[in-house]
Coordinates of C-alpha atoms and ligand atoms in Angstrom, one line a residue:
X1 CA 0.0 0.0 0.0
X2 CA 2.4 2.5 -1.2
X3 CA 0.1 5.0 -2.2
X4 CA -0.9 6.1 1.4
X5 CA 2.9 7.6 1.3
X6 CA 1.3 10.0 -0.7
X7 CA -1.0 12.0 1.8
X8 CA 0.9 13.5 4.6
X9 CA 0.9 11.5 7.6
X10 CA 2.4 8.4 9.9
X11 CA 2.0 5.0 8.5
X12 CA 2.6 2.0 10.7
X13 CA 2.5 -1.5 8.8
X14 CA 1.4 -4.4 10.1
X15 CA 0.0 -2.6 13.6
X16 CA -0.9 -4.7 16.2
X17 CA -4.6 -3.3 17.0
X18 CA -4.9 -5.0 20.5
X19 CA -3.4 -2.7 21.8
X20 CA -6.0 0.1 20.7
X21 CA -8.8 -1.9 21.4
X22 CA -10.7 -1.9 25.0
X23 CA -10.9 -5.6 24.6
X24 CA -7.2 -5.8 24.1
X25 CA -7.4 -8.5 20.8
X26 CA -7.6 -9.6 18.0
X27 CA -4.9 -9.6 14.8
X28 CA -3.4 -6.7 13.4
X29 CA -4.0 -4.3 10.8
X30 CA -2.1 -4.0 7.4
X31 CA -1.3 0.0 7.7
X32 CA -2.1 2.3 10.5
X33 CA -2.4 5.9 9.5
X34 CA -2.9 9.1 11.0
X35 CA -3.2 11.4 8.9
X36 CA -2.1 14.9 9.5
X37 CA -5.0 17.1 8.8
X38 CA -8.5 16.9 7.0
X39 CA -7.1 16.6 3.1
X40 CA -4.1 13.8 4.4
X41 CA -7.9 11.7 5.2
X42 CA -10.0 13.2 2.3
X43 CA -7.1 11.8 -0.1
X44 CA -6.6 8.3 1.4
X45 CA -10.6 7.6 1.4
X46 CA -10.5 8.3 -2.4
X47 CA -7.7 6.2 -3.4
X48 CA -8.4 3.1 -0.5
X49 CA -11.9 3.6 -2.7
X50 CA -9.9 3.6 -6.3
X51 CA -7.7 0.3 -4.9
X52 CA -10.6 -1.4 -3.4
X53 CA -8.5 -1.4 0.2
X54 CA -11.1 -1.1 2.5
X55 CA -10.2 1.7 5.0
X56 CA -11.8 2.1 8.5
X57 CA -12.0 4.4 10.9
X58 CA -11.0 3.7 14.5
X59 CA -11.8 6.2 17.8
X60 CA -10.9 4.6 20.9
X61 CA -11.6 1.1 20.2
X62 CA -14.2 0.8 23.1
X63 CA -17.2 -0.4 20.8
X64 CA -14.9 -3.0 18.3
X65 CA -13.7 -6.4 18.1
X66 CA -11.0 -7.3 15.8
X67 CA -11.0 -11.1 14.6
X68 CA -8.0 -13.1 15.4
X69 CA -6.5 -12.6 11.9
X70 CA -6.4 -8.9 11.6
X71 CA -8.0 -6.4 9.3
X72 CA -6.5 -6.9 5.7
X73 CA -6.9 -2.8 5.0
X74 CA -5.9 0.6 6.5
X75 CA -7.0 1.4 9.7
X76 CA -7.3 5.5 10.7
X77 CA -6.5 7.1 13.6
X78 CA -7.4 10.8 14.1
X79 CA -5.5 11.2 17.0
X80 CA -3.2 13.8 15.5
X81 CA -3.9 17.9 16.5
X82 CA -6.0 18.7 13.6
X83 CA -9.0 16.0 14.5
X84 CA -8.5 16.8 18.6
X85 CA -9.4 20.6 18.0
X86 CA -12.0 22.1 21.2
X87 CA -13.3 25.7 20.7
X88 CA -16.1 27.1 23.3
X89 CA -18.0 30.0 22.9
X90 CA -20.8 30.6 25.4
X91 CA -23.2 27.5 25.3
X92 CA -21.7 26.2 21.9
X93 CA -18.6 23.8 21.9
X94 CA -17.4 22.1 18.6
X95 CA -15.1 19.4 19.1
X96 CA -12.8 17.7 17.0
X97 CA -13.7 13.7 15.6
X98 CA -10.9 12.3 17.6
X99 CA -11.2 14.3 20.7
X100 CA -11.8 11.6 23.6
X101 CA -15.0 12.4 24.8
X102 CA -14.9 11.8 28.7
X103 CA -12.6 14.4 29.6
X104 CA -14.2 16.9 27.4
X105 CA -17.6 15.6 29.2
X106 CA -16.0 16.2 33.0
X107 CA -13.9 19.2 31.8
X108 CA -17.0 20.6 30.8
X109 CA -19.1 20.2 33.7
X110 CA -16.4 21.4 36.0
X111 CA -16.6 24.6 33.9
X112 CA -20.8 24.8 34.3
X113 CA -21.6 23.9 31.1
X114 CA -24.6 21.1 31.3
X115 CA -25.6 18.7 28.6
X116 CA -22.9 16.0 28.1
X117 CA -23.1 14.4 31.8
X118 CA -24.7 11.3 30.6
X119 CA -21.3 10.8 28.6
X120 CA -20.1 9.7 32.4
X121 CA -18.6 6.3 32.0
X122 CA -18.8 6.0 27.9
X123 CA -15.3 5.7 26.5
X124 CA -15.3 6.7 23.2
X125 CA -14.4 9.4 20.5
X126 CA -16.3 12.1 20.0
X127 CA -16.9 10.6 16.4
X128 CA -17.4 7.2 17.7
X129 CA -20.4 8.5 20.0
X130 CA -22.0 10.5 17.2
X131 CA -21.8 7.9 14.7
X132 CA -23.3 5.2 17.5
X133 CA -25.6 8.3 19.1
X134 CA -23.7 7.2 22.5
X135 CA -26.1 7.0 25.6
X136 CA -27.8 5.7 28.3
X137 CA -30.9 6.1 30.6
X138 CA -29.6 9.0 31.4
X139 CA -29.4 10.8 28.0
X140 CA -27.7 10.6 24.5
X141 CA -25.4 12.7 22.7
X142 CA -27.9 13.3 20.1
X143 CA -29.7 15.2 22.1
X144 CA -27.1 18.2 22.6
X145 CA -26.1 17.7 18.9
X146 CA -26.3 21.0 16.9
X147 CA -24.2 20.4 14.1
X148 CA -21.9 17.6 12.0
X149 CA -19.3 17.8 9.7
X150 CA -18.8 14.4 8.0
X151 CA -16.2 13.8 5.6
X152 CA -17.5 11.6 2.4
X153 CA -15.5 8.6 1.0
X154 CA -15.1 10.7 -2.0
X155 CA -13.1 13.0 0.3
X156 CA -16.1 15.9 0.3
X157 CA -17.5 17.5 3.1
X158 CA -21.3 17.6 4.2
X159 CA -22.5 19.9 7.5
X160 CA -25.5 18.2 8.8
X161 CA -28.0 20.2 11.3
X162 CA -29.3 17.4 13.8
X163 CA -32.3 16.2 12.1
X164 CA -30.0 15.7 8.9
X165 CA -27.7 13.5 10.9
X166 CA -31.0 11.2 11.4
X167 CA -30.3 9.6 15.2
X168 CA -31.9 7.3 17.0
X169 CA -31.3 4.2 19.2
X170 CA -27.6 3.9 18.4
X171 CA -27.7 4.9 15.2
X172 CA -27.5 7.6 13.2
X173 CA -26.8 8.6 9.4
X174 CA -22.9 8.6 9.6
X175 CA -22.8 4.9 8.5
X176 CA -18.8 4.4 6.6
X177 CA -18.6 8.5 6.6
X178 CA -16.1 9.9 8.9
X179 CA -17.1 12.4 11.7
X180 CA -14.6 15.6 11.7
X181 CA -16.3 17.6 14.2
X182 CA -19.3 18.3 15.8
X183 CA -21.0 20.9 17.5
X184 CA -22.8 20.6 20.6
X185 CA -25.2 22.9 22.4
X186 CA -25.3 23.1 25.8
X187 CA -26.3 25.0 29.3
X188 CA -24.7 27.2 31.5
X189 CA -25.1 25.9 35.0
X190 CA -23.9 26.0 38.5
X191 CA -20.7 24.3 37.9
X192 CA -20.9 22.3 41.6
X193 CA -24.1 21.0 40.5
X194 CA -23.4 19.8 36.6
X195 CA -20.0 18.1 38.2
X196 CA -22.0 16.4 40.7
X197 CA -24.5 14.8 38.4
X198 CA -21.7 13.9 36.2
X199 CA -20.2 12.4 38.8
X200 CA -23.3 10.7 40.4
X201 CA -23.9 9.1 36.7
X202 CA -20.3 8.0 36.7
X203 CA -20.3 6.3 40.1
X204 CA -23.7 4.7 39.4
X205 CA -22.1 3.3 36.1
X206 CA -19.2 1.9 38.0
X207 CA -21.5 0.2 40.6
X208 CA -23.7 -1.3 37.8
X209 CA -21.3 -1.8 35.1
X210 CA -17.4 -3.8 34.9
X211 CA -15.7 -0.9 33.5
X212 CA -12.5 -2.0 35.0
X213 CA -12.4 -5.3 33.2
X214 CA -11.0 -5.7 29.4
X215 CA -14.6 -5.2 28.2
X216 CA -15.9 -3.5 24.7
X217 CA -19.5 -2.2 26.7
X218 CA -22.7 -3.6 26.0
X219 CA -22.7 -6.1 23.3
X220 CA -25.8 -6.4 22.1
X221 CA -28.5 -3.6 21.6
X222 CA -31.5 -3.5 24.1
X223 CA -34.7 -5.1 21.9
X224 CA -37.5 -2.9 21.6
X225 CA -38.9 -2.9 25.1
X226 CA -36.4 -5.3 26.5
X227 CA -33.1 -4.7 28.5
X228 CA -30.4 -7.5 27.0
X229 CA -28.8 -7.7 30.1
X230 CA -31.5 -8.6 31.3
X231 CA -32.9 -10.9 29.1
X232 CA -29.2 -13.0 29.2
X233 CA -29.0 -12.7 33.0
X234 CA -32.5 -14.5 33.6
X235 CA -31.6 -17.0 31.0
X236 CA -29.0 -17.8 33.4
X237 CA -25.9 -17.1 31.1
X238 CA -24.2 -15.0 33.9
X239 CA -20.9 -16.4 34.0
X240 CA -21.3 -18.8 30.9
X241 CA -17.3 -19.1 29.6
X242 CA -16.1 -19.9 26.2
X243 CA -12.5 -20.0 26.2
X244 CA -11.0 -16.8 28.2
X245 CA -14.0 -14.9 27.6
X246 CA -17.1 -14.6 30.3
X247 CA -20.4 -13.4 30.8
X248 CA -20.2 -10.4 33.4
X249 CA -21.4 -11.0 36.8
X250 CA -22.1 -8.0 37.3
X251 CA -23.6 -6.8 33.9
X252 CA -24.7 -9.6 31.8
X253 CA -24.5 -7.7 28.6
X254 CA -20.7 -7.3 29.2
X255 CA -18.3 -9.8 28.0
X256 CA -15.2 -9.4 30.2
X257 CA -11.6 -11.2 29.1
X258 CA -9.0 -12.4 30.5
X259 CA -5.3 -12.7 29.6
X260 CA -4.9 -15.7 26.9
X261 CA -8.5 -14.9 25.5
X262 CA -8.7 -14.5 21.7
X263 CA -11.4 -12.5 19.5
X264 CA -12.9 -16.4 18.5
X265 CA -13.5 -17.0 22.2
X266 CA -15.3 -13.7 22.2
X267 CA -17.6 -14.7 19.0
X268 CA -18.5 -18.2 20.0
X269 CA -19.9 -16.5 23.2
X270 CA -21.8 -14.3 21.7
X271 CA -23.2 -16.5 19.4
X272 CA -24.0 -18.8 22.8
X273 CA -26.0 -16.0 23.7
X274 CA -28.0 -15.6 20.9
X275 CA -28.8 -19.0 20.5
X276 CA -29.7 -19.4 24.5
X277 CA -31.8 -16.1 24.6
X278 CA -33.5 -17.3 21.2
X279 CA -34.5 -20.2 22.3
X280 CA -35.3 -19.1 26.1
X281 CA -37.6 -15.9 25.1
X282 CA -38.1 -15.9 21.2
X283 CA -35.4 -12.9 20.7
X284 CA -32.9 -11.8 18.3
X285 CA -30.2 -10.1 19.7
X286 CA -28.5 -7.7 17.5
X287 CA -24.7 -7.0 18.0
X288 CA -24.0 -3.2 19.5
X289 CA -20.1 -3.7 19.2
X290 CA -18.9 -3.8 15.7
X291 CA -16.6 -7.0 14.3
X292 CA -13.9 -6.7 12.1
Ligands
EPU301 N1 -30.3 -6.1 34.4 C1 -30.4 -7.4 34.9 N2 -29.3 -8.1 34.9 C2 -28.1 -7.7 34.4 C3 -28.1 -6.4 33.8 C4 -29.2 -5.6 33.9 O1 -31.4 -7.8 35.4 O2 -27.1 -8.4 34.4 C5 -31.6 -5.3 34.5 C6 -31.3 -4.1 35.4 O3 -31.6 -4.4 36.7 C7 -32.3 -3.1 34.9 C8 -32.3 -3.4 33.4 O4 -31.8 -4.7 33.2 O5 -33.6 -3.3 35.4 C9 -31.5 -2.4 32.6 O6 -30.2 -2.4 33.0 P1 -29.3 -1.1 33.0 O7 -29.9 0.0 33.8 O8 -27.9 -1.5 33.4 O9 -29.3 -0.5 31.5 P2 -29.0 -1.3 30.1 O10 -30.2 -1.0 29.3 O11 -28.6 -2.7 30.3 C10 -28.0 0.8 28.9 C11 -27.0 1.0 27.9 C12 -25.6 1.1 28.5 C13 -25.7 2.3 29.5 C14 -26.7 2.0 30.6 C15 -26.9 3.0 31.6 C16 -27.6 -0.3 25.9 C17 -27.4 -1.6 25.2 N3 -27.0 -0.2 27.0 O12 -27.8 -0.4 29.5 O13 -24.7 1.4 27.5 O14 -24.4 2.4 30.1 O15 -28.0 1.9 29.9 O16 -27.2 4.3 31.1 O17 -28.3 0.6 25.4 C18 -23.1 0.5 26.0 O18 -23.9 1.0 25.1 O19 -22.0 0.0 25.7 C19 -23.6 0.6 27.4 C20 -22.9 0.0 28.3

């Protein structure tokens, strides 16, 4: 893949992606770039396009498995200054794609500004979350979303107002673009109060949740009217092993790891679950994580 060498930018070959991934495996990828600014990306999507090398787009690898034997393309990064850009003006605050979006969440509710505290506890980029519409009970990011600027795989550049961005239950209408900022509006508050919520959504996510484990999140969606973990737990999978790879006990729509697990352990337990909650309630259970 020599013609990535033409867009200005670091190229790794043959990157190990475990180590970018919350679940910490899975094979590596053929290049790792990061490209310098907006036209470095723009260019690569064209040409991956022209060579038929699939490219994706990775934030902090919280929401992804990779498969054992790597991704066969070019994985991007925006991890470099250009994508990681935060401006704030009053209520409005437009943030880069690759800007990690828990510190900008906390950072902004220590400064008052109210609106991304249900982001408590979500790791993820700030395009990641758009693209999924990150969330909880608590709220989702489409709901403070004013504005997105999504880069096309022909390299062009669309702003989308909120209802253009078309979100709902994590989803939206990013699908294989790639988010290069967004623009959120939010509330000026009493800073002690906004950092308290934030930080009473965060501690209740860390009771409920195993965020300390090698975990990617909830994998499966909630069905319409249905809580997965709920579904799984009281089909009595809590705990169910394939391999180095467990139900949660404590959240049973978390897989947890441990060291010597591989990303086939991972899919053979999931598609445990699915068959177990089939047959035990009549449910499909769609995937929330993404597999590559
Ligand atoms: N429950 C069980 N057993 C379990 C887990 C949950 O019985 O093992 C029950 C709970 O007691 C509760 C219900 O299921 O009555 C719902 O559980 P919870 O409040 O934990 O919420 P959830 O619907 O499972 C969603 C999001 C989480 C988010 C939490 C909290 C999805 C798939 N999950 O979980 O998001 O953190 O709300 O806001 O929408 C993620 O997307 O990766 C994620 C972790």
């Amino acid at each position: 893949m020599d013609w990535l060498k033409d867009f200005a930018g670091r190229i790794e070959a043959d990157a190990p992606l475990s180590r970018l991934t919350w679940f910490r495996l899975g094979g590596p990828a053929r290049c790792l770039f990061h490209p310098h600014d907006a036209d470095a990306l723009a260019g690569a999507l064209r040409r991956g396009r022209e060579e038929s090398v699939p490219v994706n787009v990775l934030g902090c690898g919280a929401n992804i498995l990779v498969r054992d034997d790597g991704f066969d393309g070019v994985v991007v990064r925006l991890d470099e200054p250009a994508f990681r850009e935060v401006s704030v003006e009053g209520e409005s605050v437009r943030a880069g794609g690759g800007v990690d979006m828990m510190p900008l969440s906390r950072g902004l509710s220590a400064k008052g500004l109210s609106g991304l505290e249900p982001m408590a506890g979500i790791p993820s980029s700030i395009g990641g979350a758009v693209r999924m519409n990150a969330g909880g009970r608590y709220g989702e990011i489409a709901d403070v979303v004013e504005k997105v600027a999504v880069m096309n795989r022909d390299g062009s550049v669309e702003e989308w107002s909120r209802e253009q961005a078309g979100f709902g239950y994590r989803r939206s209408a990013v699908g294989d673009r790639v988010v290069l900022w967004a623009r959120f509006k939010l509330k000026e508050d009493d800073p002690r109060q906004v950092s308290q919520t934030y930080d009473e959504i965060f501690d209740q996510k860390m009771e409920t949740q195993p965020l300390g484990d090698a975990s990617a999140g909830c994998i499966f969606k909630n069905p319409p009217d249905a809580s997965a973990g709920a579904l799984i737990d009281k089909a009595g999978l809590k705990g169910a092993t394939c391999g180095g790879a467990s139900v949660s006990h404590r959240h049973a729509n978390f897989i947890v790891t441990r060291q010597g697990a591989t990303a086939s352990d991972v899919l053979r337990l999931i598609d445990l679950i699915r068959e177990t909650v089939r047959e035990r309630w009549g449910t499909e259970l769609e995937t929330e994580i993404e597999i590559w």
